[in-house]
Amino acid sequence: MRQTTLVAVLDHAARPADVLEAAGDAQWLELRADASSDFDPDWLRGRFRGLLLYSLHGHGPSRERRLLRAAEHFDLIDLGVADLSPEILAAIPPGKRVISADLANASLAELRHAAAGMTQIPARLYRLTTRAPHSGDELAPLQLLRELQRDDVTAFATGPTGLWTRIVAPHLGARVVFGSASGDDALSGAPSVQRLVDAFGFPSLPDITEIYGMAGDPVRHSLSPRIHNTAYRALGKSALYVPFHAPDFDLFWNRIVLSGAIEKLGFALKGLSVVSPHKTAALGAARYQSSIVQRAQSTNLFHRAADGEWFAESTDADGVMLTLRERGIHPHKRRVAVIGCGGSGRAMAAALHDAGADVTLVNRGM
């Protein structure tokens, strides 16, 4: 099976022992010199088994001097396009270079142009990132990887919306995955190295043909990717479950689902968990609805029907009924209070009513 290279990025001040623990299974440790503690690379080298990557964000008169000094002690040096002077290139050989570009909210054309220029300079890795404020903005880096099919180029979107692109990028050729060495980072969208391992199975990289995911806001905290991806691996299913951060469901639906964006990347989007706050708002997107969804006006599961259209279902109803049955509780002719009238509560109430219960819904407001 193919393998990825996990990179633990340290961009916060931290104790050395905590850094080494957080780096976990990473093969590289990136030290952001402008933001992290000033660690002795020789000390780290004796305790971290992988490669040490030095990066320095920002500009200033001392930048070139600091990069050259770091090149004497670190295995890899992160360079921006503006750093590629004859002196820097002479002092830092291609095998030690990671050339990076952060292009804000870049289009595919802008990423293509940047990649074409960067890859003219020999390097070990080329890293392109772009900010993705809204659903759909995160697609350009993945489209670039699909076109290039190079294992020395990685590209992904930052921010919460871009989280899933970090997970899918290695399946498009970019076999280097960057995670946080200081826990999940909500601002950058970087998952911790431990989450990359536990929830997505890295560094292993099985062949993937199907994409499943969850659409909602928030999604970063959810255990669903870990549960689903563990099951896929156990069953030998060539599938991947990813978190889609989608504050606006209609925008997500139009730009990610209806556009066929996932299919254009070479995968089949087969199903979605619909989570808060979209359990009601999502109903208009599905052509078909189960009877429990129609009654509760709530869905938490979309799957593709045989004709390719989307079917809205709810597992909340089965969830409450199975739980009661396992405990020997039969709701027929019993009085039941359901606390909370959100999407899950309404689906549970409908299921209990179908089972013969006298149901009362209790809520904080009218």
Coordinates of N, CA and C in Angstrom, one line a residue, residues 113-286:
H113 N -0.3 29.1 -12.9 CA 0.8 30.1 -13.2 C 1.9 30.0 -12.1
A114 N 1.5 30.0 -10.9 CA 2.4 29.9 -9.8 C 3.2 28.6 -9.8
A115 N 2.5 27.5 -10.0 CA 3.2 26.2 -10.0 C 4.2 26.1 -11.2
A116 N 3.8 26.6 -12.3 CA 4.7 26.6 -13.5 C 6.0 27.3 -13.2
G117 N 5.9 28.4 -12.5 CA 7.1 29.2 -12.2 C 7.9 28.5 -11.1
M118 N 7.3 28.0 -10.1 CA 8.0 27.4 -8.9 C 8.8 26.2 -9.4
T119 N 8.1 25.4 -10.2 CA 8.7 24.1 -10.5 C 9.9 24.2 -11.5
Q120 N 10.2 25.4 -11.9 CA 11.4 25.6 -12.8 C 12.6 25.5 -11.9
I121 N 12.5 25.7 -10.6 CA 13.6 25.7 -9.7 C 13.6 24.3 -9.0
P122 N 14.6 23.5 -9.2 CA 14.7 22.2 -8.6 C 14.5 22.2 -7.1
A123 N 13.6 21.4 -6.5 CA 13.3 21.3 -5.1 C 12.8 19.9 -4.7
R124 N 12.8 19.7 -3.4 CA 12.3 18.4 -2.9 C 10.8 18.4 -2.9
L125 N 10.2 19.6 -2.6 CA 8.7 19.7 -2.5 C 8.3 21.1 -2.9
Y126 N 7.2 21.2 -3.6 CA 6.5 22.5 -3.9 C 5.2 22.5 -3.2
R127 N 5.0 23.6 -2.4 CA 3.7 23.7 -1.6 C 3.0 24.9 -2.0
L128 N 1.7 24.8 -2.4 CA 0.9 25.9 -2.7 C -0.4 25.8 -1.9
T129 N -0.7 27.0 -1.2 CA -1.9 27.0 -0.4 C -2.7 28.3 -0.8
T130 N -4.0 28.2 -0.6 CA -4.9 29.3 -0.9 C -6.0 29.3 0.2
R131 N -6.5 30.4 0.5 CA -7.5 30.6 1.5 C -8.9 30.3 0.9
A132 N -9.8 29.6 1.6 CA -11.1 29.3 1.0 C -12.2 29.9 1.9
P133 N -12.6 31.1 1.7 CA -13.6 31.7 2.6 C -15.0 31.0 2.5
H134 N -15.4 30.5 1.3 CA -16.7 29.9 1.0 C -16.6 28.6 0.3
S135 N -17.7 27.8 0.5 CA -17.7 26.5 -0.2 C -17.5 26.7 -1.7
G136 N -16.7 25.9 -2.2 CA -16.4 26.0 -3.7 C -15.0 26.6 -3.9
D137 N -14.6 27.6 -3.0 CA -13.4 28.3 -3.2 C -12.2 27.3 -3.0
E138 N -12.4 26.2 -2.3 CA -11.4 25.3 -1.9 C -11.0 24.3 -3.1
L139 N -11.8 24.3 -4.2 CA -11.6 23.3 -5.2 C -10.4 23.5 -6.1
A140 N -9.9 24.7 -6.3 CA -8.8 25.0 -7.2 C -7.6 24.2 -6.9
P141 N -7.1 24.1 -5.6 CA -5.9 23.4 -5.4 C -6.0 21.9 -5.8
L142 N -7.2 21.3 -5.5 CA -7.4 19.9 -5.9 C -7.4 19.7 -7.4
Q143 N -8.0 20.7 -8.1 CA -8.1 20.6 -9.5 C -6.7 20.7 -10.1
L144 N -5.8 21.5 -9.5 CA -4.4 21.7 -9.9 C -3.7 20.3 -9.8
L145 N -3.9 19.7 -8.6 CA -3.2 18.4 -8.4 C -3.7 17.3 -9.4
R146 N -5.0 17.4 -9.7 CA -5.6 16.4 -10.6 C -4.9 16.6 -12.0
E147 N -4.6 17.8 -12.4 CA -4.0 18.1 -13.6 C -2.5 17.7 -13.6
L148 N -1.8 18.0 -12.6 CA -0.3 17.8 -12.5 C 0.1 16.4 -12.3
Q149 N -0.6 15.7 -11.4 CA -0.2 14.3 -11.1 C 1.2 14.2 -10.8
R150 N 1.7 15.1 -9.9 CA 3.1 15.0 -9.5 C 3.2 14.8 -8.0
D151 N 4.1 13.9 -7.6 CA 4.2 13.6 -6.2 C 5.1 14.5 -5.4
D152 N 5.7 15.5 -6.2 CA 6.5 16.5 -5.5 C 5.8 17.9 -5.4
V153 N 4.5 17.9 -5.7 CA 3.7 19.1 -5.6 C 2.5 18.8 -4.6
T154 N 2.4 19.6 -3.6 CA 1.2 19.5 -2.8 C 0.4 20.8 -2.8
A155 N -0.9 20.8 -2.8 CA -1.7 22.0 -2.8 C -3.0 21.7 -2.0
F156 N -3.4 22.7 -1.2 CA -4.6 22.5 -0.4 C -5.1 23.9 0.0
A157 N -6.3 24.0 0.4 CA -6.9 25.2 0.9 C -6.8 25.3 2.4
T158 N -6.6 26.5 2.9 CA -6.6 26.7 4.4 C -7.9 27.2 4.9
G159 N -8.0 27.3 6.2 CA -9.3 27.7 6.8 C -10.2 26.5 7.0
P160 N -11.3 26.7 7.8 CA -12.2 25.5 8.0 C -12.8 24.9 6.8
T161 N -13.1 25.7 5.8 CA -13.7 25.2 4.5 C -12.7 24.3 3.8
G162 N -11.4 24.6 4.0 CA -10.4 23.8 3.2 C -9.9 22.5 3.9
L163 N -10.5 22.2 5.1 CA -10.0 21.1 5.9 C -10.1 19.8 5.0
W164 N -11.1 19.6 4.3 CA -11.3 18.3 3.6 C -10.3 18.2 2.4
T165 N -9.8 19.4 1.9 CA -8.8 19.3 0.8 C -7.5 18.7 1.3
R166 N -7.1 19.0 2.5 CA -5.9 18.4 3.1 C -6.0 16.9 3.1
I167 N -7.2 16.3 3.3 CA -7.4 14.9 3.4 C -7.4 14.2 2.0
V168 N -8.0 14.9 1.0 CA -8.1 14.4 -0.3 C -6.9 14.6 -1.2
A169 N -6.1 15.6 -0.9 CA -5.0 16.0 -1.7 C -4.0 14.8 -1.9
P170 N -3.7 14.0 -0.9 CA -2.7 12.9 -1.1 C -3.3 11.9 -2.1
H171 N -4.6 11.8 -2.2 CA -5.2 10.8 -3.2 C -5.1 11.3 -4.6
L172 N -4.7 12.6 -4.8 CA -4.5 13.2 -6.1 C -3.0 13.4 -6.5
G173 N -2.2 12.7 -5.7 CA -0.7 12.7 -6.0 C 0.1 13.3 -5.0
A174 N -0.4 14.2 -4.2 CA 0.4 15.0 -3.2 C 0.6 14.2 -2.0
R175 N 1.6 13.4 -1.9 CA 1.8 12.5 -0.8 C 2.5 13.1 0.4
V176 N 2.2 14.3 0.7 CA 2.7 15.0 1.9 C 1.5 15.7 2.5
V177 N 1.3 15.4 3.8 CA 0.1 15.9 4.5 C 0.6 16.7 5.7
F178 N 0.2 18.0 5.8 CA 0.5 18.8 6.9 C -0.5 18.9 8.0
G179 N -0.1 18.6 9.2 CA -1.0 18.7 10.3 C -0.4 19.5 11.4
S180 N -1.1 19.8 12.4 CA -0.7 20.7 13.5 C 0.0 19.9 14.6
A181 N 1.1 20.4 15.1 CA 1.8 19.8 16.2 C 1.3 20.3 17.5
S182 N 0.4 21.2 17.5 CA -0.1 21.8 18.8 C -1.6 21.6 18.9
G183 N -2.2 20.5 18.3 CA -3.6 20.3 18.4 C -4.4 20.9 17.2
D184 N -5.7 20.5 17.1 CA -6.5 21.1 16.0 C -6.4 22.6 16.0
D185 N -6.2 23.2 14.8 CA -6.2 24.6 14.7 C -7.4 25.1 13.9
A186 N -8.3 25.7 14.6 CA -9.6 26.1 14.0 C -9.4 27.2 12.9
L187 N -8.4 28.1 13.1 CA -8.2 29.2 12.2 C -7.6 28.7 10.9
S188 N -6.6 27.9 11.0 CA -5.9 27.5 9.7 C -6.6 26.3 9.1
G189 N -7.5 25.6 9.9 CA -8.1 24.4 9.4 C -7.3 23.2 9.5
A190 N -6.1 23.3 10.1 CA -5.2 22.1 10.2 C -5.6 21.2 11.3
P191 N -5.8 19.9 10.9 CA -6.1 18.9 12.0 C -4.8 18.6 12.7
S192 N -4.9 18.0 13.9 CA -3.7 17.6 14.5 C -3.1 16.3 13.8
V193 N -1.9 16.1 14.0 CA -1.3 14.9 13.4 C -2.0 13.6 13.9
Q194 N -2.4 13.6 15.2 CA -3.1 12.5 15.8 C -4.4 12.3 15.1
R195 N -5.1 13.4 14.8 CA -6.4 13.2 14.1 C -6.2 12.7 12.7
L196 N -5.1 13.1 12.0 CA -4.8 12.6 10.7 C -4.7 11.1 10.7
V197 N -4.0 10.6 11.8 CA -3.8 9.2 11.9 C -5.1 8.4 12.3
D198 N -5.8 8.9 13.4 CA -6.9 8.2 13.9 C -8.1 8.3 13.0
A199 N -8.4 9.5 12.5 CA -9.7 9.7 11.7 C -9.5 9.3 10.2
F200 N -8.3 9.5 9.7 CA -8.2 9.3 8.2 C -7.2 8.2 7.8
G201 N -6.6 7.6 8.8 CA -5.8 6.4 8.5 C -4.4 6.7 7.9
F202 N -4.0 7.9 7.9 CA -2.6 8.2 7.4 C -1.6 7.6 8.4
P203 N -0.4 7.2 7.9 CA 0.2 7.5 6.6 C -0.2 6.6 5.5
S204 N -1.0 5.5 5.8 CA -1.5 4.6 4.7 C -2.3 5.4 3.7
L205 N -2.2 5.0 2.5 CA -2.9 5.7 1.4 C -3.6 4.7 0.5
P206 N -4.7 4.1 0.9 CA -5.4 3.1 0.0 C -6.0 3.8 -1.2
D207 N -6.3 3.0 -2.2 CA -7.0 3.5 -3.4 C -8.4 3.9 -3.0
I208 N -8.8 5.1 -3.5 CA -10.1 5.6 -3.2 C -10.9 5.9 -4.5
T209 N -12.1 5.4 -4.5 CA -13.0 5.6 -5.6 C -14.3 6.4 -5.2
E210 N -14.7 6.3 -4.0 CA -15.9 6.9 -3.5 C -15.6 7.9 -2.3
I211 N -16.4 9.0 -2.3 CA -16.3 10.0 -1.3 C -17.6 10.0 -0.6
Y212 N -17.6 10.0 0.7 CA -18.7 10.3 1.6 C -18.3 11.4 2.5
G213 N -19.3 12.0 3.2 CA -18.9 13.1 4.1 C -20.0 13.6 4.9
M214 N -19.7 14.6 5.7 CA -20.7 15.3 6.5 C -20.7 16.8 6.2
A215 N -21.9 17.4 6.0 CA -22.0 18.8 5.7 C -22.7 19.5 6.8
G216 N -22.0 20.5 7.4 CA -22.6 21.2 8.5 C -21.7 22.3 9.0
D217 N -22.0 22.9 10.1 CA -21.2 23.9 10.8 C -21.6 23.9 12.3
P218 N -20.7 23.4 13.1 CA -19.3 23.0 12.8 C -19.2 21.5 12.5
V219 N -18.1 21.1 12.0 CA -17.9 19.6 11.7 C -16.5 19.2 12.2
R220 N -15.6 20.1 12.5 CA -14.2 19.8 12.8 C -14.1 18.8 14.0
H221 N -15.0 19.0 15.0 CA -14.9 18.2 16.2 C -15.5 16.8 16.1
S222 N -16.2 16.5 15.0 CA -16.9 15.3 15.0 C -16.1 14.0 14.9
L223 N -16.6 13.0 15.6 CA -15.9 11.7 15.5 C -16.4 10.8 14.3
S224 N -17.3 11.4 13.5 CA -17.9 10.6 12.4 C -16.8 10.2 11.4
P225 N -15.8 11.0 11.0 CA -14.8 10.5 10.1 C -14.0 9.4 10.6
R226 N -13.7 9.4 11.9 CA -13.0 8.3 12.5 C -13.8 7.0 12.4
I227 N -15.1 7.1 12.8 CA -16.0 5.9 12.8 C -16.1 5.3 11.4
H228 N -16.4 6.2 10.4 CA -16.7 5.7 9.1 C -15.4 5.2 8.4
N229 N -14.3 5.9 8.5 CA -13.1 5.5 7.8 C -12.5 4.2 8.4
T230 N -12.7 4.0 9.7 CA -12.3 2.8 10.4 C -13.1 1.6 9.8
A231 N -14.4 1.8 9.7 CA -15.2 0.8 9.1 C -14.9 0.5 7.6
Y232 N -14.6 1.5 6.9 CA -14.2 1.3 5.5 C -13.0 0.5 5.4
R233 N -12.0 0.8 6.2 CA -10.7 0.0 6.2 C -11.0 -1.4 6.6
A234 N -11.8 -1.6 7.6 CA -12.1 -3.0 8.1 C -12.8 -3.8 7.0
L235 N -13.6 -3.2 6.2 CA -14.4 -3.8 5.2 C -13.7 -3.9 3.8
G236 N -12.6 -3.2 3.8 CA -11.9 -3.2 2.5 C -12.6 -2.4 1.4
K237 N -13.3 -1.4 1.9 CA -14.1 -0.5 1.0 C -13.2 0.6 0.5
S238 N -13.2 0.9 -0.8 CA -12.3 1.9 -1.4 C -13.1 3.3 -1.3
A239 N -13.3 3.7 0.0 CA -14.0 4.9 0.2 C -13.3 5.8 1.3
L240 N -13.7 7.1 1.3 CA -13.1 8.0 2.2 C -14.3 8.9 2.7
Y241 N -14.3 9.2 4.0 CA -15.3 10.0 4.6 C -14.6 11.3 5.1
V242 N -15.1 12.5 4.7 CA -14.5 13.7 5.0 C -15.4 14.7 5.6
P243 N -15.0 15.7 6.3 CA -15.8 16.8 6.9 C -15.9 18.0 5.9
F244 N -17.1 18.3 5.5 CA -17.3 19.5 4.7 C -17.9 20.6 5.6
H245 N -17.0 21.6 5.9 CA -17.5 22.7 6.6 C -18.3 23.6 5.7
A246 N -19.6 23.7 6.0 CA -20.6 24.3 5.1 C -21.6 25.2 5.9
P247 N -21.2 26.4 6.2 CA -22.1 27.3 6.9 C -23.4 27.6 6.0
D248 N -23.3 27.6 4.7 CA -24.4 27.9 3.8 C -24.6 26.6 3.0
F249 N -25.7 25.9 3.3 CA -26.0 24.6 2.7 C -26.2 24.8 1.2
D250 N -27.0 25.8 0.8 CA -27.3 26.0 -0.6 C -26.0 26.2 -1.4
L251 N -25.1 27.0 -0.9 CA -23.9 27.3 -1.6 C -23.0 26.0 -1.7
F252 N -23.0 25.3 -0.6 CA -22.3 24.0 -0.7 C -22.9 23.0 -1.7
W253 N -24.2 22.9 -1.7 CA -24.9 22.0 -2.6 C -24.7 22.4 -4.1
N254 N -24.7 23.7 -4.3 CA -24.6 24.1 -5.7 C -23.2 24.0 -6.2
R255 N -22.2 24.4 -5.4 CA -20.8 24.5 -5.9 C -20.0 23.1 -5.7
I256 N -20.4 22.3 -4.8 CA -19.7 21.1 -4.6 C -20.5 19.9 -5.1
V257 N -21.8 19.8 -4.9 CA -22.5 18.6 -5.3 C -23.1 18.7 -6.7
L258 N -24.0 19.7 -6.9 CA -24.6 19.8 -8.2 C -23.7 20.1 -9.3
S259 N -22.6 20.7 -9.0 CA -21.6 21.0 -10.1 C -20.8 19.8 -10.6
G260 N -20.9 18.7 -9.8 CA -20.1 17.5 -10.1 C -18.7 17.7 -9.8
A261 N -18.3 18.6 -8.9 CA -16.9 18.9 -8.6 C -16.2 17.6 -8.1
I262 N -16.8 16.8 -7.3 CA -16.1 15.6 -6.8 C -15.9 14.6 -7.9
E263 N -16.8 14.5 -8.8 CA -16.7 13.6 -9.9 C -15.6 14.0 -10.9
K264 N -15.4 15.3 -11.0 CA -14.4 15.9 -11.9 C -13.0 15.6 -11.3
L265 N -12.9 15.4 -10.1 CA -11.7 15.1 -9.4 C -11.3 13.6 -9.6
G266 N -12.3 12.8 -10.1 CA -12.1 11.4 -10.3 C -12.7 10.5 -9.2
F267 N -13.6 11.0 -8.4 CA -14.3 10.2 -7.3 C -15.8 10.3 -7.5
A268 N -16.5 9.4 -6.9 CA -18.0 9.4 -6.9 C -18.4 9.8 -5.5
L269 N -19.2 10.9 -5.5 CA -19.8 11.3 -4.2 C -21.1 10.5 -4.0
K270 N -21.1 9.7 -3.0 CA -22.1 8.7 -2.8 C -23.1 9.0 -1.7
G271 N -22.7 9.7 -0.6 CA -23.6 10.0 0.5 C -23.1 11.1 1.4
L272 N -24.0 11.7 2.1 CA -23.7 12.8 3.0 C -24.5 12.6 4.3
S273 N -23.8 12.8 5.4 CA -24.5 13.1 6.7 C -24.8 14.6 6.7
V274 N -26.1 14.9 7.0 CA -26.5 16.3 7.0 C -26.6 16.6 8.5
V275 N -25.8 17.5 9.0 CA -25.8 17.8 10.4 C -26.2 19.3 10.7
S276 N -26.2 19.6 11.9 CA -26.6 21.0 12.3 C -25.8 22.0 11.6
P277 N -26.4 23.1 11.2 CA -27.8 23.5 11.4 C -28.7 23.3 10.1
H278 N -28.4 22.2 9.3 CA -29.0 22.1 8.0 C -30.1 21.0 7.9
K279 N -30.5 20.4 9.0 CA -31.4 19.2 8.9 C -32.7 19.5 8.3
T280 N -33.1 20.8 8.4 CA -34.4 21.2 7.8 C -34.1 21.9 6.4
A281 N -33.1 22.8 6.4 CA -32.8 23.6 5.2 C -32.4 22.7 4.0
A282 N -31.9 21.5 4.3 CA -31.4 20.6 3.2 C -32.5 19.9 2.5
L283 N -33.7 19.9 3.0 CA -34.8 19.1 2.5 C -35.1 19.4 1.0
G284 N -35.0 20.7 0.7 CA -35.3 21.1 -0.7 C -34.3 20.6 -1.7
A285 N -33.2 20.1 -1.3 CA -32.2 19.6 -2.2 C -32.4 18.2 -2.7
A286 N -33.2 17.4 -2.0 CA -33.4 16.0 -2.3 C -34.7 15.8 -3.1

